PDB file of C-alpha atoms in Angstrom:
ATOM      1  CA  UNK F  23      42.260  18.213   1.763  1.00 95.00           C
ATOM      2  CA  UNK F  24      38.363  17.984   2.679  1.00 96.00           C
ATOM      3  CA  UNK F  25      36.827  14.873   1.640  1.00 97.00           C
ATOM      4  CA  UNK F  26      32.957  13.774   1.699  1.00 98.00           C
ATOM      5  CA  UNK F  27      32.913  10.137   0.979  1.00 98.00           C
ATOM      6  CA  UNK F  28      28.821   8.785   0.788  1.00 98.00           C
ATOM      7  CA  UNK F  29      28.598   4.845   0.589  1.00 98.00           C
ATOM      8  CA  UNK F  30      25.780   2.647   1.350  1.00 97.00           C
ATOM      9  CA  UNK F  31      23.575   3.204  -1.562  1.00 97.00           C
ATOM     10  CA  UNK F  32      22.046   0.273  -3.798  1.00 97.00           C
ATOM     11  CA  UNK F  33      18.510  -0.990  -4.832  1.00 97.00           C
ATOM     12  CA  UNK F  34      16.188  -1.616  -2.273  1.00 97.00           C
ATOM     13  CA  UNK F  35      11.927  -2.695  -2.413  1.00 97.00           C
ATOM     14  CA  UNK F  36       9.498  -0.075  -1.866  1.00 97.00           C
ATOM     15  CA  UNK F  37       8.702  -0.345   2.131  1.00 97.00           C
ATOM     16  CA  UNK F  38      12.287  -1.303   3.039  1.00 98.00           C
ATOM     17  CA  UNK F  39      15.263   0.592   4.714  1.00 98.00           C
ATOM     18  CA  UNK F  40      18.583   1.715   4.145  1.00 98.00           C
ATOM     19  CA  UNK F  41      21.486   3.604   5.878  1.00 98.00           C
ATOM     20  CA  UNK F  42      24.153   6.050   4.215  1.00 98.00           C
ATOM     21  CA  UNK F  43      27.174   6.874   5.806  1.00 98.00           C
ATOM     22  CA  UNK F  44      29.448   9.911   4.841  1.00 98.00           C
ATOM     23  CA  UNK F  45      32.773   9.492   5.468  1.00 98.00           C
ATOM     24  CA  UNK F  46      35.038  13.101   6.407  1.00 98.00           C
ATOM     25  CA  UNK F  47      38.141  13.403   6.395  1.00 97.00           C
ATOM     26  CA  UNK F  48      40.525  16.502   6.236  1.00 97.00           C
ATOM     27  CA  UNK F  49      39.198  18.782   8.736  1.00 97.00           C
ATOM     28  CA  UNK F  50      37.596  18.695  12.089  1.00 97.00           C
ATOM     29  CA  UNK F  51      34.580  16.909  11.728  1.00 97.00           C
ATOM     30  CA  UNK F  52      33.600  17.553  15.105  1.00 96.00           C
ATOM     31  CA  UNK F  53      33.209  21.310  14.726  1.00 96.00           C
ATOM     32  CA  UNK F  54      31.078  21.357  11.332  1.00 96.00           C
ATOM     33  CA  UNK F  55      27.046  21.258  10.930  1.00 97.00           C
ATOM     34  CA  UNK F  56      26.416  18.884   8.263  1.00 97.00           C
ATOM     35  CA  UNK F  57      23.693  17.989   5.799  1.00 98.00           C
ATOM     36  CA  UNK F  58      21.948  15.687   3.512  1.00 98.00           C
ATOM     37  CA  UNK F  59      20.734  16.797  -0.005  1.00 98.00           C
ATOM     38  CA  UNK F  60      19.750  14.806  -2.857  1.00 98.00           C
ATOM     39  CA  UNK F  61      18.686  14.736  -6.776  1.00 97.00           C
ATOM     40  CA  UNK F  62      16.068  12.651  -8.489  1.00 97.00           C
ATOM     41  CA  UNK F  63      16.968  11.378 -11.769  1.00 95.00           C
ATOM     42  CA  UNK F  64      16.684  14.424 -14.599  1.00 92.00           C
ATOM     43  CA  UNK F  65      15.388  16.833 -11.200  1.00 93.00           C
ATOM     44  CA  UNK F  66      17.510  19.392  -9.425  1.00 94.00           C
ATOM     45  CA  UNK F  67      18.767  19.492  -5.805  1.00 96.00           C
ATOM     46  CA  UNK F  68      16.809  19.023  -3.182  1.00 97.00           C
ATOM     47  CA  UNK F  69      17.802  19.820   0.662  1.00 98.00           C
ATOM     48  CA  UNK F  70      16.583  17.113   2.947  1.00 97.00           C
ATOM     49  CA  UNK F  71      17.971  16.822   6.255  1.00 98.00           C
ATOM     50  CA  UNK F  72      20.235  18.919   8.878  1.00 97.00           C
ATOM     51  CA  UNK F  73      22.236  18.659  12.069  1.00 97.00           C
ATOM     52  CA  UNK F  74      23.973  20.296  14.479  1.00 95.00           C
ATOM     53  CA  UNK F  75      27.533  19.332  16.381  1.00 94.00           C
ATOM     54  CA  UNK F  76      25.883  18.415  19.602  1.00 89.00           C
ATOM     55  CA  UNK F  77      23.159  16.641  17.564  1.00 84.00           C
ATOM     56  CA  UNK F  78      20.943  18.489  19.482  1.00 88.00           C
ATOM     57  CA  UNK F  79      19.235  19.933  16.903  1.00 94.00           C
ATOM     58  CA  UNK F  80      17.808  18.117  13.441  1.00 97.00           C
ATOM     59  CA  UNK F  81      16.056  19.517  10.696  1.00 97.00           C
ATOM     60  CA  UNK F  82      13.850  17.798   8.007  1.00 97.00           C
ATOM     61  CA  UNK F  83      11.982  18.316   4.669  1.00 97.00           C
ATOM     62  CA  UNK F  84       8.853  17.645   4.584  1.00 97.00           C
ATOM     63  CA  UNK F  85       9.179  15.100   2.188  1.00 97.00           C
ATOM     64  CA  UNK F  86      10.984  12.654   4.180  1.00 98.00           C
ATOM     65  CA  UNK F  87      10.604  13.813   7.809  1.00 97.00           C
ATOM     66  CA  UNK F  88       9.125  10.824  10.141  1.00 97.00           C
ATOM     67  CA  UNK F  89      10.569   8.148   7.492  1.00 98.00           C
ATOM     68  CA  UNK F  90      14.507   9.453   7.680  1.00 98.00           C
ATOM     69  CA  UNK F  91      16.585  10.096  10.940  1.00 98.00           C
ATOM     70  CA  UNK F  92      19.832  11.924  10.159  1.00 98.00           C
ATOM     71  CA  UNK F  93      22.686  11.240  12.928  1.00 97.00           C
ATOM     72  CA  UNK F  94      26.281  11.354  13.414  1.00 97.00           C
ATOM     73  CA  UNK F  95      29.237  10.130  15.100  1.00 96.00           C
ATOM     74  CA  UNK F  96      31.590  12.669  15.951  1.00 96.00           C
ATOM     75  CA  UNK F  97      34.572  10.019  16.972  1.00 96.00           C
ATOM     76  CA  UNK F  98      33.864   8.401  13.860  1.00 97.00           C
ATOM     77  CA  UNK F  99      34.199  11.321  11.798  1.00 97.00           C
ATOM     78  CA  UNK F 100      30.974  10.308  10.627  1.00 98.00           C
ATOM     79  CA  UNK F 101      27.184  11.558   9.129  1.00 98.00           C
ATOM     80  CA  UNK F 102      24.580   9.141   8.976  1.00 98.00           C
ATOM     81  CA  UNK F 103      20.990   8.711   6.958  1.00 98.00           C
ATOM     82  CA  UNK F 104      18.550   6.527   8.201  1.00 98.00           C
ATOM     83  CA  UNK F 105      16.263   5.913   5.528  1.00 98.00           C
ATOM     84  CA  UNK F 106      12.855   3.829   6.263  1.00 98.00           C
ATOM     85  CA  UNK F 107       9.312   3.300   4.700  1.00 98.00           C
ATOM     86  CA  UNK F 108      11.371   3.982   1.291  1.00 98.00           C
ATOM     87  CA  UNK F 109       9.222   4.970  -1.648  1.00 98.00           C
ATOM     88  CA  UNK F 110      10.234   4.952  -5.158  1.00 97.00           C
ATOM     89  CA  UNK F 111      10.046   9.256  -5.195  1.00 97.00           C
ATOM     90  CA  UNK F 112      12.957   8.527  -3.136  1.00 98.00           C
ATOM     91  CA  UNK F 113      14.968   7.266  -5.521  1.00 98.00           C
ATOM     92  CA  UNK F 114      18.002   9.642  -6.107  1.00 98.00           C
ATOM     93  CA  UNK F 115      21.603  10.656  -5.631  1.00 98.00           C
ATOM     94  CA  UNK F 116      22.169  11.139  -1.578  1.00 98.00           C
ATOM     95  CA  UNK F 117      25.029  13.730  -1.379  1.00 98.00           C
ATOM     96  CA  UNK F 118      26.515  15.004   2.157  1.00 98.00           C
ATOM     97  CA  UNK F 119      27.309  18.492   2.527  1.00 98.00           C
ATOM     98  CA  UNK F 120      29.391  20.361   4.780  1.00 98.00           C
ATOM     99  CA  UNK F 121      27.520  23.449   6.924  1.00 96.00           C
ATOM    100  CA  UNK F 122      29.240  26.332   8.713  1.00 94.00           C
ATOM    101  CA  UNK F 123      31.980  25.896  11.395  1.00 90.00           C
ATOM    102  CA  UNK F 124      30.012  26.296  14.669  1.00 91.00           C
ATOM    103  CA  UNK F 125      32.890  28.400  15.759  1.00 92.00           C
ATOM    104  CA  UNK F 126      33.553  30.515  13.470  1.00 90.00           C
ATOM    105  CA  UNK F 127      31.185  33.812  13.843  1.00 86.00           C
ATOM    106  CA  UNK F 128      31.596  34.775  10.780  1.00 87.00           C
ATOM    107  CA  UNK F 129      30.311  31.963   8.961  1.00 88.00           C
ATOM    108  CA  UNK F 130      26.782  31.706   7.484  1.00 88.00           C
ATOM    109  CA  UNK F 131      24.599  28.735   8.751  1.00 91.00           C
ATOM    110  CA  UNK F 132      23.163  27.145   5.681  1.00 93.00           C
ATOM    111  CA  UNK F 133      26.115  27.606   2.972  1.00 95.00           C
ATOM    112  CA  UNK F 134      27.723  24.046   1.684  1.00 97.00           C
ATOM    113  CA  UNK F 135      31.238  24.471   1.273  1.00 96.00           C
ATOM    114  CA  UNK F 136      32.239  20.738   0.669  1.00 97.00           C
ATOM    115  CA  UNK F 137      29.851  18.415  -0.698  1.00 98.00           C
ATOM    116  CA  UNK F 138      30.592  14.704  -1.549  1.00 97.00           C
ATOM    117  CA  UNK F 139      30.281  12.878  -5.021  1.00 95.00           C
ATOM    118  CA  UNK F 140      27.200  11.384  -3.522  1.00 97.00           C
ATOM    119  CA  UNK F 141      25.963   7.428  -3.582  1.00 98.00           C
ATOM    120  CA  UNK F 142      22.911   6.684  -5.242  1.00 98.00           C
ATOM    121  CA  UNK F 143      19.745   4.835  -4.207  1.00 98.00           C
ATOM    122  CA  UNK F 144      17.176   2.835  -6.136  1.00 98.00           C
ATOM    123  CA  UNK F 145      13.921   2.419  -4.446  1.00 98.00           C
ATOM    124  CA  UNK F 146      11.825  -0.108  -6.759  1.00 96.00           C
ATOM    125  CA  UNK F 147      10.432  -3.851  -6.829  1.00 95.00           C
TER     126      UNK F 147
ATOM    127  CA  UNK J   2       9.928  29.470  -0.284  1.00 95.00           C
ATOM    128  CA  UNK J   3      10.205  28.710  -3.605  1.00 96.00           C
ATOM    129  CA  UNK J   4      13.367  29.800  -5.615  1.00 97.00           C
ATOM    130  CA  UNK J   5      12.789  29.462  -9.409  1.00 97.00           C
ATOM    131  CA  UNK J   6      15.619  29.972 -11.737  1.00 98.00           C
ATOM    132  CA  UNK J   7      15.394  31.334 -15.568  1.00 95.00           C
ATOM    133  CA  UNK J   8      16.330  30.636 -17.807  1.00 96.00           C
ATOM    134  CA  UNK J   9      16.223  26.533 -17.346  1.00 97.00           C
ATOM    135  CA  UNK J  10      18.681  26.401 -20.283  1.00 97.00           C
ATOM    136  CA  UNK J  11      21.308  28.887 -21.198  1.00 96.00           C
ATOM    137  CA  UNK J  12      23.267  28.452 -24.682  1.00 95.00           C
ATOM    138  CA  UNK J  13      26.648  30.519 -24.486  1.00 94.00           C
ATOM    139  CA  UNK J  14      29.320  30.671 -27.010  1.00 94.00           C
ATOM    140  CA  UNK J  15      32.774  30.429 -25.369  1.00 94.00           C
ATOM    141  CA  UNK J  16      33.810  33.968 -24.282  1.00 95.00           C
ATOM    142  CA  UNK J  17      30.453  35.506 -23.835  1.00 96.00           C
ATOM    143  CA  UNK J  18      29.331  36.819 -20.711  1.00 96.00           C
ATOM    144  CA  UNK J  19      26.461  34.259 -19.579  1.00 96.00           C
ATOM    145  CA  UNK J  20      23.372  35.776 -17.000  1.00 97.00           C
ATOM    146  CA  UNK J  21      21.073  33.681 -14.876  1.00 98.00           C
ATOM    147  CA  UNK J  22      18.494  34.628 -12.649  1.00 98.00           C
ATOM    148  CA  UNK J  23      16.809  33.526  -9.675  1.00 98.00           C
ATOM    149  CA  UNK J  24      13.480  34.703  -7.701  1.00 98.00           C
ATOM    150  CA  UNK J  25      12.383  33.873  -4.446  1.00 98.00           C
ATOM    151  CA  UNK J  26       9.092  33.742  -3.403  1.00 97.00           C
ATOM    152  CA  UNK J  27       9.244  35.925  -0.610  1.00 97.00           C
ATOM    153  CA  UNK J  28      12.282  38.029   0.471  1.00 97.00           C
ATOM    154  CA  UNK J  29      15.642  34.904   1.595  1.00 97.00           C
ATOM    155  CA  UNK J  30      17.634  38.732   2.330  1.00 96.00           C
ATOM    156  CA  UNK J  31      21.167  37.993   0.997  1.00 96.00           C
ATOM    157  CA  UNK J  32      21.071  34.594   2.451  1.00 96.00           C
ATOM    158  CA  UNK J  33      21.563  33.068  -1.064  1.00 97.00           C
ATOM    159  CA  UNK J  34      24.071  30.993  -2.787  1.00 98.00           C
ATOM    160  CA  UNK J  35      24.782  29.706  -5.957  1.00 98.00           C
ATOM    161  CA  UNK J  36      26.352  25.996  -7.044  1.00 98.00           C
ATOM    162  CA  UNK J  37      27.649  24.625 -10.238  1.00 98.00           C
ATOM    163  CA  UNK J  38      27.214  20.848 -10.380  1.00 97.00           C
ATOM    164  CA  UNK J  39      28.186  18.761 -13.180  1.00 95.00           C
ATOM    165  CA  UNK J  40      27.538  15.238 -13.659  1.00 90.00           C
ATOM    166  CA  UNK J  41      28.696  12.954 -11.595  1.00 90.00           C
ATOM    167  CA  UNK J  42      30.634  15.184  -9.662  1.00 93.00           C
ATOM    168  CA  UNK J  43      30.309  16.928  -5.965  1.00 95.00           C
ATOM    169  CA  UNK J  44      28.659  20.300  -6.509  1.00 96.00           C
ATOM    170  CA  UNK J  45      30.834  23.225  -5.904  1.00 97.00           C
ATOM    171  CA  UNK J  46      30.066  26.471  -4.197  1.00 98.00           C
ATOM    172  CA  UNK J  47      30.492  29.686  -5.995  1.00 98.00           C
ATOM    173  CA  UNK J  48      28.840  32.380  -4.195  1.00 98.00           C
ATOM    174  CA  UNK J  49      26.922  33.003  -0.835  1.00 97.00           C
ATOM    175  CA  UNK J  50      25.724  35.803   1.253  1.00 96.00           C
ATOM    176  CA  UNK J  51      24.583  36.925  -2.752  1.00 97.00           C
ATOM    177  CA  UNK J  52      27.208  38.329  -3.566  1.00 97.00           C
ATOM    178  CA  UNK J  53      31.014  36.948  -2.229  1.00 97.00           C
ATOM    179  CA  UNK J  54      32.973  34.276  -3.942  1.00 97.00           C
ATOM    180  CA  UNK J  55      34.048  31.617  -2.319  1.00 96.00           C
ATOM    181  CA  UNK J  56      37.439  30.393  -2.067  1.00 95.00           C
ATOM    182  CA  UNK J  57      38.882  29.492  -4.985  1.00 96.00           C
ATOM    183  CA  UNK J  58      36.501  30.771  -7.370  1.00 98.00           C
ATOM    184  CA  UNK J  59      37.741  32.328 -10.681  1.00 97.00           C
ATOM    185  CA  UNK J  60      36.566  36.752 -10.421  1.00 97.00           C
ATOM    186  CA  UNK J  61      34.792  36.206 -13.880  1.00 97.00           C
ATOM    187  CA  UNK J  62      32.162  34.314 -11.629  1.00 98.00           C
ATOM    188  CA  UNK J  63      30.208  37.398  -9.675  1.00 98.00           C
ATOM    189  CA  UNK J  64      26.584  37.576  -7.775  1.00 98.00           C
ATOM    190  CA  UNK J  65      24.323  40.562  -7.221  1.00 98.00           C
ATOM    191  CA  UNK J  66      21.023  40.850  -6.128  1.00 98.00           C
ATOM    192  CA  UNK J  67      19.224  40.883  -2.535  1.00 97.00           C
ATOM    193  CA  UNK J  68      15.401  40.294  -1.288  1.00 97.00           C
ATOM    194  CA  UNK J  69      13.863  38.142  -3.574  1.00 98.00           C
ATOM    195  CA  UNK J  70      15.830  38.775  -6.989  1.00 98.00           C
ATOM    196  CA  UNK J  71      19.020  37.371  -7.582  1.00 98.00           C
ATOM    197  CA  UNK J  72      21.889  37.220 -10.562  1.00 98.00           C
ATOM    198  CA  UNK J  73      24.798  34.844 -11.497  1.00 98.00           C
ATOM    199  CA  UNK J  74      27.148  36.604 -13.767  1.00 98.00           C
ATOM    200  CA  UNK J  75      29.972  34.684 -15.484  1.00 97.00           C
ATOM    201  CA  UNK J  76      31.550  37.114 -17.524  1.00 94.00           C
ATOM    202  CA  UNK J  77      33.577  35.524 -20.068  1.00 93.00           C
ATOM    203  CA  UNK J  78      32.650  31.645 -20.204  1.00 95.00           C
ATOM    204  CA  UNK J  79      35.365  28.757 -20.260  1.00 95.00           C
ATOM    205  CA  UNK J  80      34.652  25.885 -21.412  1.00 92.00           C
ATOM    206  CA  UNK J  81      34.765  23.931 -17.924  1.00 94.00           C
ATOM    207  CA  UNK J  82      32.097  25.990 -17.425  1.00 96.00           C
ATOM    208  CA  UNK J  83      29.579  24.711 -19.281  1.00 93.00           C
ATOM    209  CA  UNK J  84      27.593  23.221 -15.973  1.00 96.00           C
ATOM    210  CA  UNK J  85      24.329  23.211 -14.325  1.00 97.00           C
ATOM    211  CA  UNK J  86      23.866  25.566 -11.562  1.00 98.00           C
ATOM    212  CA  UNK J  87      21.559  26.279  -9.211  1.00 98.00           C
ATOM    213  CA  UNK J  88      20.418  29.023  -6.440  1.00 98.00           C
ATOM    214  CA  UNK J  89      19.975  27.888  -2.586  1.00 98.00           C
ATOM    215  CA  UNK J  90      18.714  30.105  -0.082  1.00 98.00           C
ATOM    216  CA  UNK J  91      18.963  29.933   3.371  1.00 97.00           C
ATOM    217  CA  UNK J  92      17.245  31.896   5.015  1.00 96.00           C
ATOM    218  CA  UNK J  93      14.779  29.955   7.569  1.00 94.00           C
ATOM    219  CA  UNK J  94      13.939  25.984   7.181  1.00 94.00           C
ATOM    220  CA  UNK J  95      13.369  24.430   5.070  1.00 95.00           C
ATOM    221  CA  UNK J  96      16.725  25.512   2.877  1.00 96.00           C
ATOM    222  CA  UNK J  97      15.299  25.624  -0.869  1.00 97.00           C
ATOM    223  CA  UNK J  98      17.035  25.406  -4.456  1.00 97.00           C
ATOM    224  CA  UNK J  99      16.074  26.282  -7.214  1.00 97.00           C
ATOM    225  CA  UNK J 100      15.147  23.800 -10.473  1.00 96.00           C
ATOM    226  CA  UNK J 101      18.877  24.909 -12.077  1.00 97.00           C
ATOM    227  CA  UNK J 102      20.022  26.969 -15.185  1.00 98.00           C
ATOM    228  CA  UNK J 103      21.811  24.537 -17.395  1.00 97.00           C
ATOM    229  CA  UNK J 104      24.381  26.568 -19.474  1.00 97.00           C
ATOM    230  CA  UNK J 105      25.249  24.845 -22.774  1.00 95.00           C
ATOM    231  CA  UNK J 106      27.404  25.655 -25.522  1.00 90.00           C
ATOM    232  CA  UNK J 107      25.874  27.315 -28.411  1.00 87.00           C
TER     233      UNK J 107
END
């Protein structure tokens, strides 16, 4: 069974940092793109952050690109979010999402199959 | 690209077919999907590439639409279906959902 398990939320001051960690299990990490999304209290989804298997590759919203650095550890079977210069617009639920199967040609880059139940973060003073 | 979804609340009785739309600002192709999400729960893929379930999905759930306009059909509601749900394209960078349909029950 695929699981998505996000921890490290909590409350943290406008200015500080946090990390997330999501936790895989039930399939080959290794082989799957992965992403960050999140939702604002009483707001809908929004995508934030990509990356590849080889973490070669990274992608970023606008909205948090040069404060967050997405990473992962493939012998871990783990995603990271590196969250810094936190405002309180960042305040949300951080959910992980699973991206296509490198190896599979058939799948579509940019489809989230699996997401986790998400950990929430409180940016205020 | 923007997606925007109509309309932002949906009130079905249980058993009626329930329709939600979604635009995009400039052609996404069929590189579109569509998510229920309800509270405090993962969000669950329904439909991508427009139009093909995913696995697992019930048939009553079905997608049309390519280019810029886009439809979620649910063709005889259950009442775990009463849900939020939202469009995603994906397209180019950055990937973009829309503000979500919240179906209700009348």
């Amino acid at each position: 069974e695929v699981q998505l398990v996000e921890s490290g939320g909590g409350l943290v001051q406008p200015g500080g940092s946090l990390r997330l960690s999501c936790a895989a299990s039930g399939f080959s990490f290794s082989n799957y793109e992965m992403n960050w999304v999140r939702q604002a209290p009483g707001k809908g989804l929004e995508w934030i952050s990509y990356i590849s298997i080889s973490v070669n590759t990274k992608y970023y919203a606008d909205s948090v690109k040069g404060r967050f650095t997405i990473s992962r550890d493939n012998a871990k079977n783990s995603l990271y979010l590196q969250m810094n210069s936190l405002r309180a617009e960042d305040t949300a639920i951080y959910f992980c999402a699973r991206d296509r199967d490198y190896y599979d040609p058939s799948a579509d880059r940019g489809v989230f199959d699996y997401w986790g139940q998400g950990t929430l973060v409180t940016v205020s003073s | 690209i923007v997606m925007t979804q109509s309309p932002a609340t949906l009130s079905v009785s249980p058993g009626e077919r329930a329709t939600l739309s979604c635009r995009a600002s400039e052609s996404v192709n069929s590189n579109l999907a569509w998510y229920q999400h309800k509270p405090g729960q993962a969000p669950r893929l329904l439909i991508y590439s427009a139009s093909t379930r995913a696995t697992g999905i019930p048939a009553r759930f079905s997608g049309s639409g390519s280019g810029t306009e886009f439809t979620l059909t649910i063709s005889s509601l259950q009442s775990e279906d009463f849900a939020l749900y939202y469009c995603q394209h994906y397209n180019n960078w950055p990937r973009g959902f829309g503000q979500g349909t919240k179906v209700e029950i009348k």
